[in-house]
GROMACS .gro file of C-alpha atoms in nm:
model
  416
    1UNK     CA    1  -3.709   0.229   0.897
    2UNK     CA    2  -3.476   0.266   1.190
    3UNK     CA    3  -3.272  -0.019   1.336
    4UNK     CA    4  -3.038  -0.011   1.634
    5UNK     CA    5  -2.730  -0.243   1.653
    6UNK     CA    6  -2.486  -0.179   1.940
    7UNK     CA    7  -2.211  -0.060   1.700
    8UNK     CA    8  -2.225   0.043   1.336
    9UNK     CA    9  -1.901   0.041   1.124
   10UNK     CA   10  -1.909   0.249   0.810
   11UNK     CA   11  -1.680   0.088   0.551
   12UNK     CA   12  -1.556  -0.272   0.492
   13UNK     CA   13  -1.196  -0.178   0.407
   14UNK     CA   14  -0.905  -0.312   0.613
   15UNK     CA   15  -0.957  -0.066   0.897
   16UNK     CA   16  -1.330  -0.139   0.924
   17UNK     CA   17  -1.282  -0.513   0.907
   18UNK     CA   18  -0.999  -0.505   1.163
   19UNK     CA   19  -1.224  -0.308   1.393
   20UNK     CA   20  -1.508  -0.554   1.334
   21UNK     CA   21  -1.273  -0.847   1.405
   22UNK     CA   22  -1.183  -0.717   1.745
   23UNK     CA   23  -1.541  -0.636   1.834
   24UNK     CA   24  -1.644  -0.985   1.731
   25UNK     CA   25  -1.369  -1.135   1.955
   26UNK     CA   26  -1.511  -0.930   2.243
   27UNK     CA   27  -1.870  -1.051   2.171
   28UNK     CA   28  -2.010  -0.710   2.095
   29UNK     CA   29  -2.289  -0.703   1.837
   30UNK     CA   30  -2.221  -0.479   1.532
   31UNK     CA   31  -2.320  -0.412   1.171
   32UNK     CA   32  -2.080  -0.319   0.894
   33UNK     CA   33  -2.228  -0.107   0.617
   34UNK     CA   34  -2.032  -0.086   0.294
   35UNK     CA   35  -2.118   0.149   0.000
   36UNK     CA   36  -1.969  -0.066  -0.276
   37UNK     CA   37  -2.057  -0.413  -0.394
   38UNK     CA   38  -1.767  -0.588  -0.220
   39UNK     CA   39  -1.533  -0.577   0.081
   40UNK     CA   40  -1.176  -0.461   0.094
   41UNK     CA   41  -1.201  -0.091   0.017
   42UNK     CA   42  -0.884  -0.012  -0.178
   43UNK     CA   43  -0.758  -0.363  -0.123
   44UNK     CA   44  -0.965  -0.562  -0.371
   45UNK     CA   45  -0.886  -0.813  -0.648
   46UNK     CA   46  -1.091  -0.858  -0.964
   47UNK     CA   47  -1.097  -1.179  -1.178
   48UNK     CA   48  -1.074  -1.077  -1.543
   49UNK     CA   49  -1.032  -1.323  -1.834
   50UNK     CA   50  -0.851  -1.570  -1.606
   51UNK     CA   51  -0.624  -1.300  -1.456
   52UNK     CA   52  -0.621  -1.170  -1.097
   53UNK     CA   53  -0.608  -0.793  -1.103
   54UNK     CA   54  -0.543  -0.609  -0.776
   55UNK     CA   55  -0.700  -0.268  -0.776
   56UNK     CA   56  -0.374  -0.088  -0.799
   57UNK     CA   57  -0.026  -0.243  -0.749
   58UNK     CA   58  -0.020  -0.347  -0.381
   59UNK     CA   59   0.195  -0.566  -0.170
   60UNK     CA   60   0.207  -0.695   0.189
   61UNK     CA   61   0.525  -0.624   0.383
   62UNK     CA   62   0.537  -0.937   0.603
   63UNK     CA   63   0.715  -0.755   0.885
   64UNK     CA   64   0.412  -0.539   0.966
   65UNK     CA   65   0.346  -0.616   1.329
   66UNK     CA   66  -0.033  -0.571   1.315
   67UNK     CA   67  -0.048  -0.803   1.003
   68UNK     CA   68   0.155  -1.064   1.189
   69UNK     CA   69  -0.074  -1.030   1.493
   70UNK     CA   70  -0.400  -1.048   1.296
   71UNK     CA   71  -0.349  -1.244   0.976
   72UNK     CA   72  -0.282  -1.615   0.906
   73UNK     CA   73   0.012  -1.588   0.661
   74UNK     CA   74   0.016  -1.962   0.591
   75UNK     CA   75  -0.353  -1.965   0.493
   76UNK     CA   76  -0.287  -1.662   0.259
   77UNK     CA   77  -0.027  -1.873   0.081
   78UNK     CA   78   0.206  -1.578   0.035
   79UNK     CA   79   0.423  -1.553  -0.274
   80UNK     CA   80   0.741  -1.340  -0.227
   81UNK     CA   81   0.924  -1.100  -0.454
   82UNK     CA   82   1.297  -1.163  -0.477
   83UNK     CA   83   1.486  -0.918  -0.253
   84UNK     CA   84   1.626  -0.637  -0.462
   85UNK     CA   85   1.520  -0.441  -0.772
   86UNK     CA   86   1.595  -0.380  -1.137
   87UNK     CA   87   1.635  -0.019  -1.243
   88UNK     CA   88   1.638   0.109  -1.599
   89UNK     CA   89   1.911   0.368  -1.671
   90UNK     CA   90   2.199   0.408  -1.910
   91UNK     CA   91   2.004   0.217  -2.168
   92UNK     CA   92   1.980  -0.109  -1.976
   93UNK     CA   93   1.835  -0.280  -1.672
   94UNK     CA   94   2.071  -0.271  -1.373
   95UNK     CA   95   2.031  -0.511  -1.077
   96UNK     CA   96   2.043  -0.408  -0.713
   97UNK     CA   97   2.021  -0.710  -0.485
   98UNK     CA   98   1.970  -0.749  -0.115
   99UNK     CA   99   2.295  -0.918  -0.008
  100UNK     CA  100   2.162  -1.010   0.339
  101UNK     CA  101   1.896  -1.231   0.194
  102UNK     CA  102   2.050  -1.351  -0.136
  103UNK     CA  103   2.290  -1.651  -0.115
  104UNK     CA  104   2.625  -1.543  -0.230
  105UNK     CA  105   2.493  -1.196  -0.273
  106UNK     CA  106   2.772  -0.992  -0.122
  107UNK     CA  107   3.013  -1.067  -0.403
  108UNK     CA  108   2.753  -0.971  -0.658
  109UNK     CA  109   2.646  -0.659  -0.473
  110UNK     CA  110   3.000  -0.538  -0.443
  111UNK     CA  111   3.069  -0.600  -0.810
  112UNK     CA  112   2.763  -0.424  -0.928
  113UNK     CA  113   2.799  -0.073  -1.071
  114UNK     CA  114   2.450   0.010  -0.948
  115UNK     CA  115   2.548   0.256  -0.677
  116UNK     CA  116   2.900   0.338  -0.563
  117UNK     CA  117   3.083   0.180  -0.273
  118UNK     CA  118   2.995   0.473  -0.039
  119UNK     CA  119   2.628   0.446  -0.128
  120UNK     CA  120   2.636   0.077  -0.043
  121UNK     CA  121   2.813   0.146   0.282
  122UNK     CA  122   2.540   0.402   0.371
  123UNK     CA  123   2.270   0.149   0.293
  124UNK     CA  124   2.440  -0.088   0.534
  125UNK     CA  125   2.455   0.186   0.808
  126UNK     CA  126   2.099   0.288   0.751
  127UNK     CA  127   1.972  -0.070   0.764
  128UNK     CA  128   2.168  -0.143   1.084
  129UNK     CA  129   2.038   0.178   1.254
  130UNK     CA  130   1.672   0.123   1.164
  131UNK     CA  131   1.672  -0.248   1.251
  132UNK     CA  132   1.782  -0.156   1.601
  133UNK     CA  133   1.529   0.123   1.636
  134UNK     CA  134   1.167   0.054   1.754
  135UNK     CA  135   0.875   0.163   1.545
  136UNK     CA  136   0.772   0.389   1.827
  137UNK     CA  137   1.110   0.556   1.827
  138UNK     CA  138   1.105   0.604   1.452
  139UNK     CA  139   0.777   0.784   1.466
  140UNK     CA  140   0.905   1.016   1.740
  141UNK     CA  141   1.218   1.127   1.547
  142UNK     CA  142   1.220   1.484   1.413
  143UNK     CA  143   1.057   1.499   1.072
  144UNK     CA  144   1.188   1.633   0.745
  145UNK     CA  145   1.128   1.528   0.384
  146UNK     CA  146   1.256   1.186   0.271
  147UNK     CA  147   1.472   1.357   0.010
  148UNK     CA  148   1.632   1.579   0.274
  149UNK     CA  149   1.691   1.279   0.502
  150UNK     CA  150   1.870   1.085   0.220
  151UNK     CA  151   2.085   1.388   0.125
  152UNK     CA  152   2.174   1.439   0.489
  153UNK     CA  153   2.271   1.070   0.524
  154UNK     CA  154   2.521   1.129   0.242
  155UNK     CA  155   2.364   0.932  -0.041
  156UNK     CA  156   2.464   1.048  -0.385
  157UNK     CA  157   2.216   1.235  -0.602
  158UNK     CA  158   2.264   0.970  -0.867
  159UNK     CA  159   2.169   0.684  -0.634
  160UNK     CA  160   1.873   0.875  -0.492
  161UNK     CA  161   1.744   0.938  -0.845
  162UNK     CA  162   1.802   0.591  -0.976
  163UNK     CA  163   1.687   0.384  -0.677
  164UNK     CA  164   1.523   0.576  -0.388
  165UNK     CA  165   1.307   0.801  -0.608
  166UNK     CA  166   1.131   0.528  -0.807
  167UNK     CA  167   1.139   0.260  -0.536
  168UNK     CA  168   1.014   0.459  -0.229
  169UNK     CA  169   0.838   0.703  -0.459
  170UNK     CA  170   0.626   0.401  -0.568
  171UNK     CA  171   0.556   0.293  -0.217
  172UNK     CA  172   0.475   0.646  -0.085
  173UNK     CA  173   0.321   0.753  -0.413
  174UNK     CA  174   0.552   1.045  -0.415
  175UNK     CA  175   0.801   1.081  -0.694
  176UNK     CA  176   0.956   1.394  -0.544
  177UNK     CA  177   1.031   1.223  -0.208
  178UNK     CA  178   0.857   1.505  -0.019
  179UNK     CA  179   0.690   1.264   0.225
  180UNK     CA  180   0.781   1.242   0.591
  181UNK     CA  181   1.117   1.083   0.674
  182UNK     CA  182   0.943   0.900   0.953
  183UNK     CA  183   0.732   0.712   0.700
  184UNK     CA  184   1.034   0.640   0.484
  185UNK     CA  185   1.230   0.504   0.781
  186UNK     CA  186   0.936   0.289   0.897
  187UNK     CA  187   0.904   0.131   0.548
  188UNK     CA  188   1.274   0.078   0.516
  189UNK     CA  189   1.276  -0.099   0.854
  190UNK     CA  190   0.989  -0.318   0.746
  191UNK     CA  191   1.163  -0.404   0.421
  192UNK     CA  192   1.480  -0.498   0.605
  193UNK     CA  193   1.296  -0.726   0.849
  194UNK     CA  194   1.061  -0.914   0.620
  195UNK     CA  195   0.955  -0.991   0.270
  196UNK     CA  196   0.747  -0.818   0.003
  197UNK     CA  197   0.469  -1.062  -0.079
  198UNK     CA  198   0.125  -1.106  -0.225
  199UNK     CA  199  -0.133  -1.377  -0.146
  200UNK     CA  200  -0.165  -1.647  -0.415
  201UNK     CA  201  -0.529  -1.542  -0.474
  202UNK     CA  202  -0.458  -1.170  -0.486
  203UNK     CA  203  -0.442  -0.899  -0.231
  204UNK     CA  204  -0.819  -0.925  -0.187
  205UNK     CA  205  -0.750  -1.244   0.006
  206UNK     CA  206  -0.648  -1.030   0.299
  207UNK     CA  207  -0.986  -0.861   0.365
  208UNK     CA  208  -1.160  -1.187   0.272
  209UNK     CA  209  -0.971  -1.362   0.553
  210UNK     CA  210  -1.069  -1.091   0.802
  211UNK     CA  211  -1.430  -1.111   0.693
  212UNK     CA  212  -1.436  -1.487   0.719
  213UNK     CA  213  -1.394  -1.458   1.096
  214UNK     CA  214  -1.703  -1.235   1.142
  215UNK     CA  215  -2.056  -1.356   1.220
  216UNK     CA  216  -2.286  -1.431   0.924
  217UNK     CA  217  -2.466  -1.128   0.787
  218UNK     CA  218  -2.229  -0.891   0.975
  219UNK     CA  219  -2.155  -0.703   0.649
  220UNK     CA  220  -2.414  -0.527   0.446
  221UNK     CA  221  -2.308  -0.426   0.093
  222UNK     CA  222  -2.445  -0.149  -0.135
  223UNK     CA  223  -2.540   0.061   0.171
  224UNK     CA  224  -2.404   0.413   0.119
  225UNK     CA  225  -2.371   0.636   0.423
  226UNK     CA  226  -2.524   0.973   0.342
  227UNK     CA  227  -2.493   1.164   0.661
  228UNK     CA  228  -2.412   1.123   1.032
  229UNK     CA  229  -2.584   1.317   1.310
  230UNK     CA  230  -2.499   1.238   1.670
  231UNK     CA  231  -2.587   0.867   1.713
  232UNK     CA  232  -2.794   0.839   1.392
  233UNK     CA  233  -2.661   0.737   1.048
  234UNK     CA  234  -2.870   0.803   0.741
  235UNK     CA  235  -2.823   0.582   0.433
  236UNK     CA  236  -2.893   0.686   0.080
  237UNK     CA  237  -3.263   0.615   0.033
  238UNK     CA  238  -3.354   0.756   0.376
  239UNK     CA  239  -3.304   0.446   0.604
  240UNK     CA  240  -3.166   0.536   0.946
  241UNK     CA  241  -2.943   0.330   1.175
  242UNK     CA  242  -2.897   0.426   1.540
  243UNK     CA  243  -2.621   0.280   1.754
  244UNK     CA  244  -2.448   0.323   2.086
  245UNK     CA  245  -2.123   0.371   1.888
  246UNK     CA  246  -2.063   0.458   1.523
  247UNK     CA  247  -1.720   0.392   1.369
  248UNK     CA  248  -1.634   0.575   1.047
  249UNK     CA  249  -1.386   0.355   0.859
  250UNK     CA  250  -1.402   0.522   0.522
  251UNK     CA  251  -1.111   0.673   0.336
  252UNK     CA  252  -0.987   1.014   0.436
  253UNK     CA  253  -1.212   1.240   0.225
  254UNK     CA  254  -1.526   1.038   0.287
  255UNK     CA  255  -1.456   1.017   0.663
  256UNK     CA  256  -1.395   1.390   0.684
  257UNK     CA  257  -1.728   1.458   0.511
  258UNK     CA  258  -1.919   1.240   0.760
  259UNK     CA  259  -1.764   1.371   1.078
  260UNK     CA  260  -1.729   1.731   0.974
  261UNK     CA  261  -1.355   1.762   0.963
  262UNK     CA  262  -1.128   1.924   0.702
  263UNK     CA  263  -1.063   1.690   0.404
  264UNK     CA  264  -0.706   1.554   0.414
  265UNK     CA  265  -0.494   1.569   0.098
  266UNK     CA  266  -0.447   1.252  -0.096
  267UNK     CA  267  -0.192   1.083  -0.323
  268UNK     CA  268  -0.320   0.932  -0.648
  269UNK     CA  269  -0.194   0.660  -0.878
  270UNK     CA  270  -0.296   0.475  -1.192
  271UNK     CA  271  -0.236   0.107  -1.256
  272UNK     CA  272  -0.239  -0.055  -1.606
  273UNK     CA  273  -0.247  -0.426  -1.663
  274UNK     CA  274  -0.117  -0.607  -1.971
  275UNK     CA  275  -0.101  -0.966  -2.084
  276UNK     CA  276   0.209  -1.092  -2.251
  277UNK     CA  277   0.300  -1.430  -2.409
  278UNK     CA  278   0.646  -1.411  -2.250
  279UNK     CA  279   0.770  -1.232  -1.933
  280UNK     CA  280   0.997  -0.929  -2.014
  281UNK     CA  281   1.217  -1.017  -1.715
  282UNK     CA  282   1.323  -1.365  -1.594
  283UNK     CA  283   1.278  -1.316  -1.219
  284UNK     CA  284   1.022  -1.186  -0.960
  285UNK     CA  285   1.181  -0.849  -0.907
  286UNK     CA  286   1.029  -0.501  -0.895
  287UNK     CA  287   1.140  -0.296  -1.204
  288UNK     CA  288   1.211   0.074  -1.150
  289UNK     CA  289   1.226   0.369  -1.393
  290UNK     CA  290   1.571   0.479  -1.289
  291UNK     CA  291   1.624   0.749  -1.557
  292UNK     CA  292   1.292   0.919  -1.481
  293UNK     CA  293   1.179   0.965  -1.840
  294UNK     CA  294   0.827   0.858  -1.944
  295UNK     CA  295   0.512   0.788  -1.741
  296UNK     CA  296   0.608   0.457  -1.591
  297UNK     CA  297   0.736   0.475  -1.229
  298UNK     CA  298   0.762   0.103  -1.169
  299UNK     CA  299   0.627  -0.233  -1.293
  300UNK     CA  300   0.614  -0.588  -1.188
  301UNK     CA  301   0.545  -0.917  -1.368
  302UNK     CA  302   0.291  -1.040  -1.114
  303UNK     CA  303   0.280  -1.392  -1.258
  304UNK     CA  304   0.652  -1.428  -1.200
  305UNK     CA  305   0.579  -1.363  -0.826
  306UNK     CA  306   0.255  -1.563  -0.811
  307UNK     CA  307   0.183  -1.782  -1.112
  308UNK     CA  308  -0.184  -1.801  -1.004
  309UNK     CA  309  -0.222  -1.434  -1.112
  310UNK     CA  310  -0.231  -1.536  -1.484
  311UNK     CA  311  -0.364  -1.825  -1.693
  312UNK     CA  312  -0.115  -2.090  -1.803
  313UNK     CA  313   0.109  -1.971  -2.076
  314UNK     CA  314   0.047  -1.600  -2.006
  315UNK     CA  315   0.229  -1.330  -1.810
  316UNK     CA  316   0.058  -1.053  -1.620
  317UNK     CA  317   0.236  -0.717  -1.612
  318UNK     CA  318   0.132  -0.441  -1.365
  319UNK     CA  319   0.244  -0.089  -1.449
  320UNK     CA  320   0.216   0.207  -1.204
  321UNK     CA  321   0.196   0.571  -1.303
  322UNK     CA  322   0.203   0.826  -1.022
  323UNK     CA  323  -0.021   1.122  -0.982
  324UNK     CA  324  -0.330   1.240  -1.161
  325UNK     CA  325  -0.315   1.205  -1.538
  326UNK     CA  326  -0.531   1.407  -1.776
  327UNK     CA  327  -0.489   1.160  -2.061
  328UNK     CA  328  -0.747   0.901  -2.154
  329UNK     CA  329  -0.666   0.539  -2.071
  330UNK     CA  330  -0.602   0.481  -2.443
  331UNK     CA  331  -0.362   0.772  -2.465
  332UNK     CA  332  -0.175   0.693  -2.145
  333UNK     CA  333  -0.149   0.322  -2.244
  334UNK     CA  334   0.002   0.432  -2.576
  335UNK     CA  335   0.274   0.626  -2.393
  336UNK     CA  336   0.328   0.332  -2.154
  337UNK     CA  337   0.376   0.080  -2.439
  338UNK     CA  338   0.607   0.322  -2.627
  339UNK     CA  339   0.827   0.348  -2.316
  340UNK     CA  340   0.833  -0.034  -2.272
  341UNK     CA  341   0.926  -0.079  -2.639
  342UNK     CA  342   1.223   0.144  -2.573
  343UNK     CA  343   1.328  -0.083  -2.286
  344UNK     CA  344   1.241  -0.425  -2.426
  345UNK     CA  345   1.220  -0.373  -2.802
  346UNK     CA  346   0.929  -0.432  -3.040
  347UNK     CA  347   0.797  -0.730  -2.841
  348UNK     CA  348   0.634  -0.491  -2.593
  349UNK     CA  349   0.412  -0.377  -2.876
  350UNK     CA  350   0.245  -0.717  -2.858
  351UNK     CA  351   0.138  -0.676  -2.495
  352UNK     CA  352  -0.239  -0.680  -2.472
  353UNK     CA  353  -0.409  -0.418  -2.262
  354UNK     CA  354  -0.642  -0.576  -2.004
  355UNK     CA  355  -0.771  -0.313  -1.771
  356UNK     CA  356  -0.668  -0.001  -1.576
  357UNK     CA  357  -0.749   0.153  -1.244
  358UNK     CA  358  -0.741   0.523  -1.151
  359UNK     CA  359  -0.720   0.567  -0.777
  360UNK     CA  360  -0.757   0.931  -0.679
  361UNK     CA  361  -0.741   0.870  -0.302
  362UNK     CA  362  -0.486   0.585  -0.300
  363UNK     CA  363  -0.312   0.711   0.013
  364UNK     CA  364  -0.332   1.005   0.247
  365UNK     CA  365  -0.060   1.265   0.174
  366UNK     CA  366   0.193   1.247   0.458
  367UNK     CA  367   0.435   1.532   0.425
  368UNK     CA  368   0.639   1.643   0.730
  369UNK     CA  369   0.397   1.741   1.001
  370UNK     CA  370   0.122   1.499   0.896
  371UNK     CA  371   0.262   1.233   1.130
  372UNK     CA  372   0.274   1.463   1.433
  373UNK     CA  373   0.145   1.296   1.635
  374UNK     CA  374   0.204   0.960   1.467
  375UNK     CA  375  -0.137   0.833   1.580
  376UNK     CA  376  -0.428   1.073   1.559
  377UNK     CA  377  -0.726   1.028   1.800
  378UNK     CA  378  -0.983   0.774   1.693
  379UNK     CA  379  -1.253   0.914   1.927
  380UNK     CA  380  -1.384   1.229   1.768
  381UNK     CA  381  -1.682   1.291   1.991
  382UNK     CA  382  -1.900   1.091   2.227
  383UNK     CA  383  -2.020   0.782   2.041
  384UNK     CA  384  -1.843   0.861   1.713
  385UNK     CA  385  -1.503   0.710   1.618
  386UNK     CA  386  -1.282   0.724   1.311
  387UNK     CA  387  -1.025   0.477   1.182
  388UNK     CA  388  -0.826   0.433   0.859
  389UNK     CA  389  -0.469   0.483   0.734
  390UNK     CA  390  -0.528   0.860   0.759
  391UNK     CA  391  -0.549   0.812   1.137
  392UNK     CA  392  -0.213   0.630   1.166
  393UNK     CA  393   0.008   0.599   0.854
  394UNK     CA  394  -0.037   0.521   0.484
  395UNK     CA  395   0.008   0.145   0.498
  396UNK     CA  396  -0.172  -0.186   0.560
  397UNK     CA  397  -0.014  -0.165   0.905
  398UNK     CA  398  -0.160   0.184   0.968
  399UNK     CA  399  -0.509   0.079   0.846
  400UNK     CA  400  -0.529  -0.235   1.053
  401UNK     CA  401  -0.379  -0.081   1.363
  402UNK     CA  402  -0.619   0.211   1.350
  403UNK     CA  403  -0.906  -0.036   1.328
  404UNK     CA  404  -0.787  -0.212   1.648
  405UNK     CA  405  -0.741   0.118   1.825
  406UNK     CA  406  -1.098   0.226   1.733
  407UNK     CA  407  -1.238  -0.108   1.859
  408UNK     CA  408  -1.045  -0.067   2.186
  409UNK     CA  409  -1.182   0.279   2.232
  410UNK     CA  410  -1.543   0.158   2.161
  411UNK     CA  411  -1.505  -0.134   2.405
  412UNK     CA  412  -1.369   0.103   2.675
  413UNK     CA  413  -1.660   0.342   2.632
  414UNK     CA  414  -1.927   0.080   2.614
  415UNK     CA  415  -1.807  -0.079   2.933
  416UNK     CA  416  -1.856   0.246   3.137
   0.00000   0.00000   0.00000
């Protein structure tokens, strides 16, 4: 059977849904085909035993311009992390606060022995510089590794190791800080201009909101794209779809397979969830592995940020482990709990394992050179377009912006 909508979008992740949203606003008929059983791509939330489990630790940086432009933050009922972080080193948790957004924070920040005075002064200078720079300017700056940029800015090795490595390594999924300095500076700017937040009903509420604005039956699930030839898409099972425009909104490796490009490198991460009777920390702060020992890079008590993530009387703990691990889930969980017992004592042994997620293609790898240019073309050949964070940058901002750029390219071509 062959059917022929005007536009076919392959993938119902954030990029595909953003593209669909703009086509719907323009009144152009389209069909979204999604290989899995639900929307969201990598941004999905599962309900499990009364807990809300995001498929990997994910957050929304509220300063993202495309998110502000497209999403209804009030309807998402965003719950915010406290500005700052806790970092484990020297046998204890050490607190680094954001004095700009913490009442009375300056006195506490200056008293804290987390980072010397010069490191704090350099944070101030970096923040001031990036807040005054446009996103466009940041992505046109000469590139180097994030680690080289931090060393060049004068930050001490100790502060880089205890804060920047686990914090930005967790965001960029790069514990060695080899990622592009452009990406680091962009994220730092977003962090200085907005909040870190999650929707009350989980990160999956973001794609759900985008999908709610589309026409009924616009999204077809369990429809796997097998191959793409000119204007014809073949699904697993042999069904064909023809369209005036086909938008490939899959992740980097899948998109490359369909359009015949070289597969981009990916960053991977594992996320383990635990239930606890009591939260191991008293506040909604991100917790970092500042000494670098053990598998855990960072963790968060999600129910401290958004109580709706856990049933009454329970705490939900999200633990992130960077890279590809050869251990089984049981083995890796054993090492995680052993590390947490070292931090919090025997009580961590009572944490109940809930579920884990291994995400091999969590983000495109963006070493220096990958963001040159900062926006790669979305039109790959006549009638075929590609969008996703691998086309802009590894973020919700990049995914949604690339979806809009693809929609604009489609609309421009269809109008000719």
